Amino acid sequence: MHTGTTLTQFIIEEQRRTAGATGDFTSLLNDVVIACKAISNVVNKGALLGVMGSLDSENVQGETQKKLDVITNDIMIRSNEWAGHLAGMASEEMDEPYAIPGQYPLGKYLLVFDPLDGSSNVDVNISVGTIFSILKAPVAGRAAKTEDFLQPGAQQVCAGYAIYGSSTMLVLTFGHGTNGFTLDRDVGEFVLTHPSMTIPTETREFAINASNMRFWEKPVQRYVDECLAGKTGPRGKDFNMRWVASMVAEVHRILTRGGIFMYPKDTKDPAKAGKLRLLYEANPMAFIVEQAGGAATTGRERILDLSPEGLHQRVPVILGSKTEVDTVTGYHHEKAA
Ligand code: AHG
Ligand code: MN
Ligand code: MN
């Protein structure tokens, strides 16, 4: 049995520290957490519930939707639409923002999410997750418009992810540190198991989908070449490589033991600036990583400083141990000089 701080207690203590807090945010976060527990349950039961495999539909990104993409999106919506804390929601799986149904009150926050990150991995039983970001609505109590969501990541009130791995964890930041909680299924509560997570500044591990190597820009080519050259190369040390194809799993590994994750700009499809989406993948992860002492850039700019132009905008992502991210970002600037 656990004796530690529960997530419920942690959130309420945070509320007590926040001047003028009404409890709205606490209650909203609680509903997000309940959705993550429900998603953990469906993902965990998997084939027993007949939820594996794909649908015939595509999402706005042109990606084939998994049954679980749709189910988990629905869980997030149902859990968060009714309580009156939100002016709107936006998700990877919905072309347009989700309008809160008329029978429910409108609130002062916006919720943006990727309900199932790494969903190509669900059929093969590899870790997946849910990523979310909470923003203040520009106008409280008014149905949110697309423009309302287009806020720089630096304005996030809270960001988090749940990872459905060998254990289910929730990792969270309110802007003063990053904390990790593990789900105790017997009690039904997340318990603080990883207080003040800190990314080591130095690392010998990088993560990138190397099948795209021929499409990378020179600075990324150079960085990876130097890692691969190992002890006798310019870096003077051997590196290890990982690629899970679930951003949540990569970020979680980096928060735990350091490393760098890159989904950089490439020339594979010139219409796309990167693969990952700014509002519900890059921004929340950048906030979490920075709050754990790491860095997150596009190679050229800090991710949290970007001004979003569209709900489903893609950006290059380079994040993790600060020294390594600074090195890759430095190579981009050298090229520009
Ligand atoms: P999603 O399943 O939400 O579409 O996200 C998948 C993302 C990300 O989690 C992962 O890092 C990346 O796509 C993997 O891309 P590749 O298949 O190109 O390696
Ligand atoms: Mn994703
Ligand atoms: Mn997804």
XYZ file of C-alpha atoms and ligand atoms in Angstrom:
358
model
C 0.000 0.000 0.000
C 1.261 3.495 -0.817
C 1.798 6.115 1.849
C 2.986 8.910 -0.450
C 1.362 12.082 -1.733
C -1.541 11.380 -4.069
C -2.048 13.433 -7.216
C -5.336 14.723 -5.771
C -3.479 16.028 -2.713
C -0.687 17.464 -4.893
C -3.138 19.399 -7.067
C -5.051 20.767 -4.069
C -1.809 21.896 -2.431
C -0.917 23.654 -5.691
C -4.309 25.385 -5.607
C -3.619 26.609 -2.043
C -0.357 28.179 -3.211
C -2.053 30.037 -6.072
C -3.482 33.431 -5.114
C -7.083 33.857 -6.234
C -7.521 30.196 -7.250
C -11.190 29.236 -7.343
C -10.836 25.481 -7.618
C -11.879 25.536 -11.296
C -8.442 24.492 -12.493
C -8.153 21.789 -9.811
C -11.451 20.351 -10.892
C -10.543 20.516 -14.611
C -7.259 18.737 -14.015
C -9.050 16.127 -11.976
C -11.335 15.379 -14.960
C -8.310 15.114 -17.279
C -6.727 12.658 -14.827
C -9.922 10.583 -14.686
C -9.875 10.412 -18.508
C -6.255 9.211 -18.414
C -7.200 6.470 -15.940
C -10.069 5.385 -18.189
C -7.749 5.394 -21.243
C -5.148 3.401 -19.300
C -7.823 0.827 -18.631
C -8.921 0.435 -22.275
C -5.357 0.380 -23.572
C -4.442 -2.206 -20.935
C -7.404 -4.492 -21.750
C -6.606 -4.179 -25.469
C -7.698 -7.133 -27.545
C -10.018 -8.325 -24.745
C -12.246 -5.357 -25.566
C -11.900 -5.816 -29.340
C -10.344 -2.358 -29.689
C -7.201 -3.157 -31.657
C -6.693 -2.380 -35.332
C -7.584 0.457 -37.692
C -10.753 2.097 -38.970
C -11.421 3.095 -42.586
C -11.324 6.774 -41.593
C -8.475 9.300 -41.763
C -7.904 12.238 -39.418
C -7.175 15.798 -40.538
C -3.493 14.845 -40.873
C -4.384 12.237 -43.499
C -3.373 9.451 -41.099
C -5.453 6.279 -40.854
C -7.228 6.318 -37.519
C -6.858 3.435 -35.115
C -10.015 2.327 -33.302
C -8.296 3.453 -30.120
C -7.564 6.939 -31.532
C -11.304 7.493 -31.768
C -12.223 5.782 -28.486
C -9.605 7.692 -26.478
C -10.593 10.993 -28.121
C -14.141 10.312 -27.052
C -13.090 9.541 -23.480
C -11.247 12.888 -23.272
C -14.276 14.765 -24.606
C -16.889 13.055 -22.431
C -14.768 13.485 -19.316
C -14.130 17.187 -19.867
C -17.127 18.718 -21.653
C -19.693 18.850 -18.852
C -18.133 20.530 -15.818
C -18.122 24.156 -16.965
C -14.371 24.771 -16.825
C -13.724 24.856 -20.569
C -14.479 27.310 -23.365
C -13.420 24.679 -25.909
C -11.216 21.711 -26.721
C -8.971 20.829 -29.648
C -7.488 17.463 -30.509
C -5.291 15.718 -33.031
C -8.307 13.657 -33.990
C -10.719 16.545 -34.742
C -10.346 18.918 -37.710
C -11.968 21.828 -35.885
C -12.167 22.794 -32.205
C -14.801 20.861 -30.275
C -17.701 23.101 -29.299
C -18.946 22.479 -25.758
C -22.591 21.332 -26.111
C -25.203 23.997 -25.316
C -26.542 22.239 -22.203
C -23.222 22.752 -20.383
C -21.766 25.997 -19.010
C -18.666 27.509 -20.608
C -15.549 28.179 -18.579
C -12.242 30.017 -18.696
C -9.810 27.337 -19.908
C -8.925 25.623 -23.173
C -7.859 21.983 -23.344
C -5.726 20.715 -26.222
C -4.703 17.073 -26.522
C -3.285 14.145 -28.427
C -5.516 11.414 -26.976
C -3.287 8.546 -28.048
C 0.292 9.318 -28.932
C 2.268 6.587 -30.667
C -0.933 4.857 -31.718
C 0.885 2.926 -34.467
C 2.318 0.994 -31.493
C -0.923 -0.175 -29.885
C -1.306 -3.321 -31.972
C 2.216 -4.429 -31.043
C 1.872 -3.755 -27.306
C 4.473 -0.986 -27.059
C 4.038 2.036 -24.762
C 1.631 4.741 -25.870
C 0.352 7.834 -24.082
C -1.917 10.872 -23.861
C -0.471 14.384 -24.135
C -2.388 17.470 -22.962
C -1.987 21.208 -22.615
C -4.169 23.669 -20.701
C -4.384 27.317 -21.770
C -6.426 30.273 -20.521
C -9.242 31.202 -22.887
C -8.810 34.815 -24.096
C -12.458 35.421 -23.177
C -13.928 33.364 -20.321
C -17.421 31.988 -20.854
C -17.452 32.439 -24.649
C -17.315 29.479 -27.043
C -13.696 29.205 -28.197
C -12.728 30.029 -31.773
C -9.738 28.529 -33.581
C -7.662 31.714 -33.040
C -8.108 31.409 -29.268
C -6.000 28.252 -29.282
C -3.128 29.839 -31.229
C -1.139 30.952 -28.174
C 2.629 30.553 -27.748
C 3.531 27.537 -25.612
C 5.079 29.845 -23.015
C 1.495 30.773 -22.047
C 0.500 27.221 -21.076
C -0.987 27.024 -17.585
C -0.252 23.325 -17.324
C 1.036 20.510 -19.508
C 1.220 16.805 -18.935
C 1.288 13.365 -20.361
C 0.141 9.956 -19.260
C 2.276 7.036 -20.350
C 0.688 3.608 -20.594
C 3.786 1.468 -20.213
C 4.822 -1.340 -17.918
C 3.233 0.916 -15.332
C 0.898 3.847 -15.989
C 2.393 7.185 -15.056
C 1.324 10.803 -15.236
C 3.943 13.522 -15.627
C 2.891 17.093 -15.004
C 4.073 20.686 -14.864
C 2.365 23.891 -13.742
C 5.480 25.920 -14.528
C 7.484 25.230 -11.400
C 9.149 21.898 -11.897
C 8.077 18.585 -13.395
C 6.653 15.821 -11.227
C 5.860 12.186 -11.987
C 3.090 10.042 -10.482
C 2.522 6.290 -10.787
C -0.968 4.787 -10.920
C -1.718 2.479 -8.016
C -4.498 0.448 -9.629
C -5.628 -1.101 -6.338
C -6.363 2.322 -4.884
C -7.266 3.995 -8.184
C -4.950 6.939 -7.483
C -1.772 8.358 -8.963
C 0.951 8.598 -6.310
C 3.940 10.962 -6.406
C 6.858 8.651 -7.155
C 9.140 10.952 -9.177
C 9.263 14.386 -7.468
C 11.166 17.206 -9.220
C 12.253 15.212 -12.254
C 15.552 16.511 -13.612
C 17.093 15.728 -16.988
C 20.845 15.141 -16.738
C 22.644 17.819 -18.792
C 25.125 15.370 -20.307
C 24.053 12.279 -22.222
C 25.287 9.521 -24.506
C 21.917 8.568 -25.976
C 20.083 9.981 -28.987
C 16.702 9.151 -30.540
C 15.836 9.810 -34.161
C 14.126 7.896 -36.962
C 17.293 7.162 -38.943
C 15.314 5.867 -41.945
C 14.817 9.560 -42.809
C 18.566 10.273 -42.792
C 18.776 11.086 -46.491
C 16.147 13.815 -46.053
C 17.747 15.608 -43.055
C 19.313 19.032 -43.162
C 23.097 19.356 -42.797
C 23.185 20.350 -39.070
C 21.273 17.205 -38.041
C 23.339 15.020 -40.394
C 26.463 16.451 -38.799
C 25.268 15.923 -35.223
C 24.245 12.296 -35.831
C 27.444 11.556 -37.813
C 29.460 12.862 -34.874
C 27.504 10.704 -32.392
C 27.999 7.648 -34.609
C 31.739 8.334 -34.866
C 31.906 7.552 -31.123
C 35.067 7.623 -29.036
C 37.443 8.328 -31.888
C 35.214 11.055 -33.396
C 34.898 14.745 -32.461
C 32.593 13.976 -29.491
C 35.174 11.651 -27.930
C 32.559 9.242 -26.526
C 30.362 6.375 -27.702
C 26.640 7.046 -28.091
C 23.675 4.705 -27.878
C 20.594 5.047 -30.124
C 16.868 4.445 -29.421
C 13.657 4.907 -31.436
C 10.321 3.821 -29.938
C 8.048 5.800 -32.323
C 5.994 6.990 -29.327
C 7.051 10.500 -28.379
C 5.735 9.976 -24.844
C 8.040 6.979 -24.379
C 11.067 8.878 -25.725
C 10.376 11.930 -23.548
C 9.795 9.727 -20.526
C 13.107 7.948 -21.045
C 14.859 11.311 -21.417
C 13.255 12.661 -18.219
C 14.418 9.547 -16.424
C 17.975 9.045 -17.665
C 18.751 11.877 -20.102
C 19.138 11.898 -23.858
C 18.100 13.862 -26.914
C 15.032 13.328 -29.117
C 14.819 14.701 -32.635
C 12.061 14.749 -35.209
C 13.761 17.410 -37.311
C 12.748 19.323 -40.400
C 13.373 17.194 -43.465
C 12.791 17.314 -47.198
C 10.676 14.145 -47.344
C 7.500 16.166 -47.878
C 8.393 19.826 -48.528
C 4.828 20.826 -47.583
C 5.467 19.766 -43.971
C 7.776 21.724 -41.668
C 8.198 18.663 -39.438
C 6.109 15.716 -38.313
C 5.025 16.568 -34.801
C 2.219 18.961 -34.073
C 2.958 22.206 -32.230
C -0.123 22.633 -30.056
C -0.629 19.155 -28.627
C 2.763 17.468 -28.983
C 5.672 19.932 -29.193
C 4.397 22.648 -26.813
C 3.347 20.461 -23.868
C 6.481 18.322 -24.155
C 8.704 21.421 -24.443
C 7.126 22.877 -21.273
C 7.616 19.594 -19.365
C 11.207 19.208 -20.586
C 12.223 22.817 -19.823
C 10.709 22.542 -16.362
C 12.926 19.493 -15.802
C 16.039 21.485 -16.742
C 16.157 20.418 -20.391
C 15.750 22.391 -23.613
C 13.428 22.209 -26.617
C 13.970 23.936 -29.966
C 13.125 23.583 -33.639
C 16.874 23.767 -34.288
C 16.446 27.468 -34.879
C 14.028 28.775 -32.242
C 12.819 27.869 -28.769
C 9.600 25.911 -29.243
C 7.740 27.742 -26.449
C 8.362 31.100 -28.217
C 6.700 30.093 -31.492
C 3.480 31.885 -32.477
C 1.145 29.142 -33.718
C -0.453 29.695 -37.116
C -2.815 26.731 -37.222
C -4.440 24.182 -34.952
C -2.632 21.260 -36.567
C 0.606 23.050 -37.476
C 3.683 20.823 -37.561
C 7.110 21.855 -36.316
C 10.585 20.323 -36.127
C 11.323 19.122 -32.585
C 14.720 18.766 -30.903
C 14.459 18.255 -27.147
C 16.154 16.763 -24.113
C 19.468 17.208 -22.300
C 20.409 20.860 -22.520
C 24.030 20.443 -23.618
C 23.084 18.232 -26.557
C 20.122 20.370 -27.665
C 22.387 23.438 -27.507
C 24.950 21.607 -29.658
C 22.434 20.740 -32.406
C 20.868 24.214 -32.247
C 24.375 25.713 -32.474
C 25.017 23.710 -35.671
C 21.828 25.157 -37.196
C 22.940 28.693 -36.368
C 26.461 28.066 -37.698
C 24.889 26.999 -40.979
C 22.768 30.152 -41.048
C 25.795 32.385 -40.313
P 0.569 9.866 -33.178
O 0.492 8.390 -32.916
O -0.151 10.678 -32.149
O 0.195 10.247 -34.582
O 2.100 10.331 -32.957
C 3.143 9.578 -33.459
C 4.352 10.453 -33.517
C 5.252 10.417 -32.314
O 4.737 9.914 -31.148
C 6.451 9.625 -32.759
O 7.604 10.159 -32.196
C 6.452 9.758 -34.255
O 5.141 10.046 -34.626
C 6.918 8.501 -34.938
O 7.053 8.767 -36.277
P 7.697 7.711 -37.323
O 6.681 6.638 -37.513
O 7.910 8.557 -38.543
O 8.981 7.214 -36.720
Mn 1.195 11.974 -31.226
Mn -2.223 10.574 -31.550
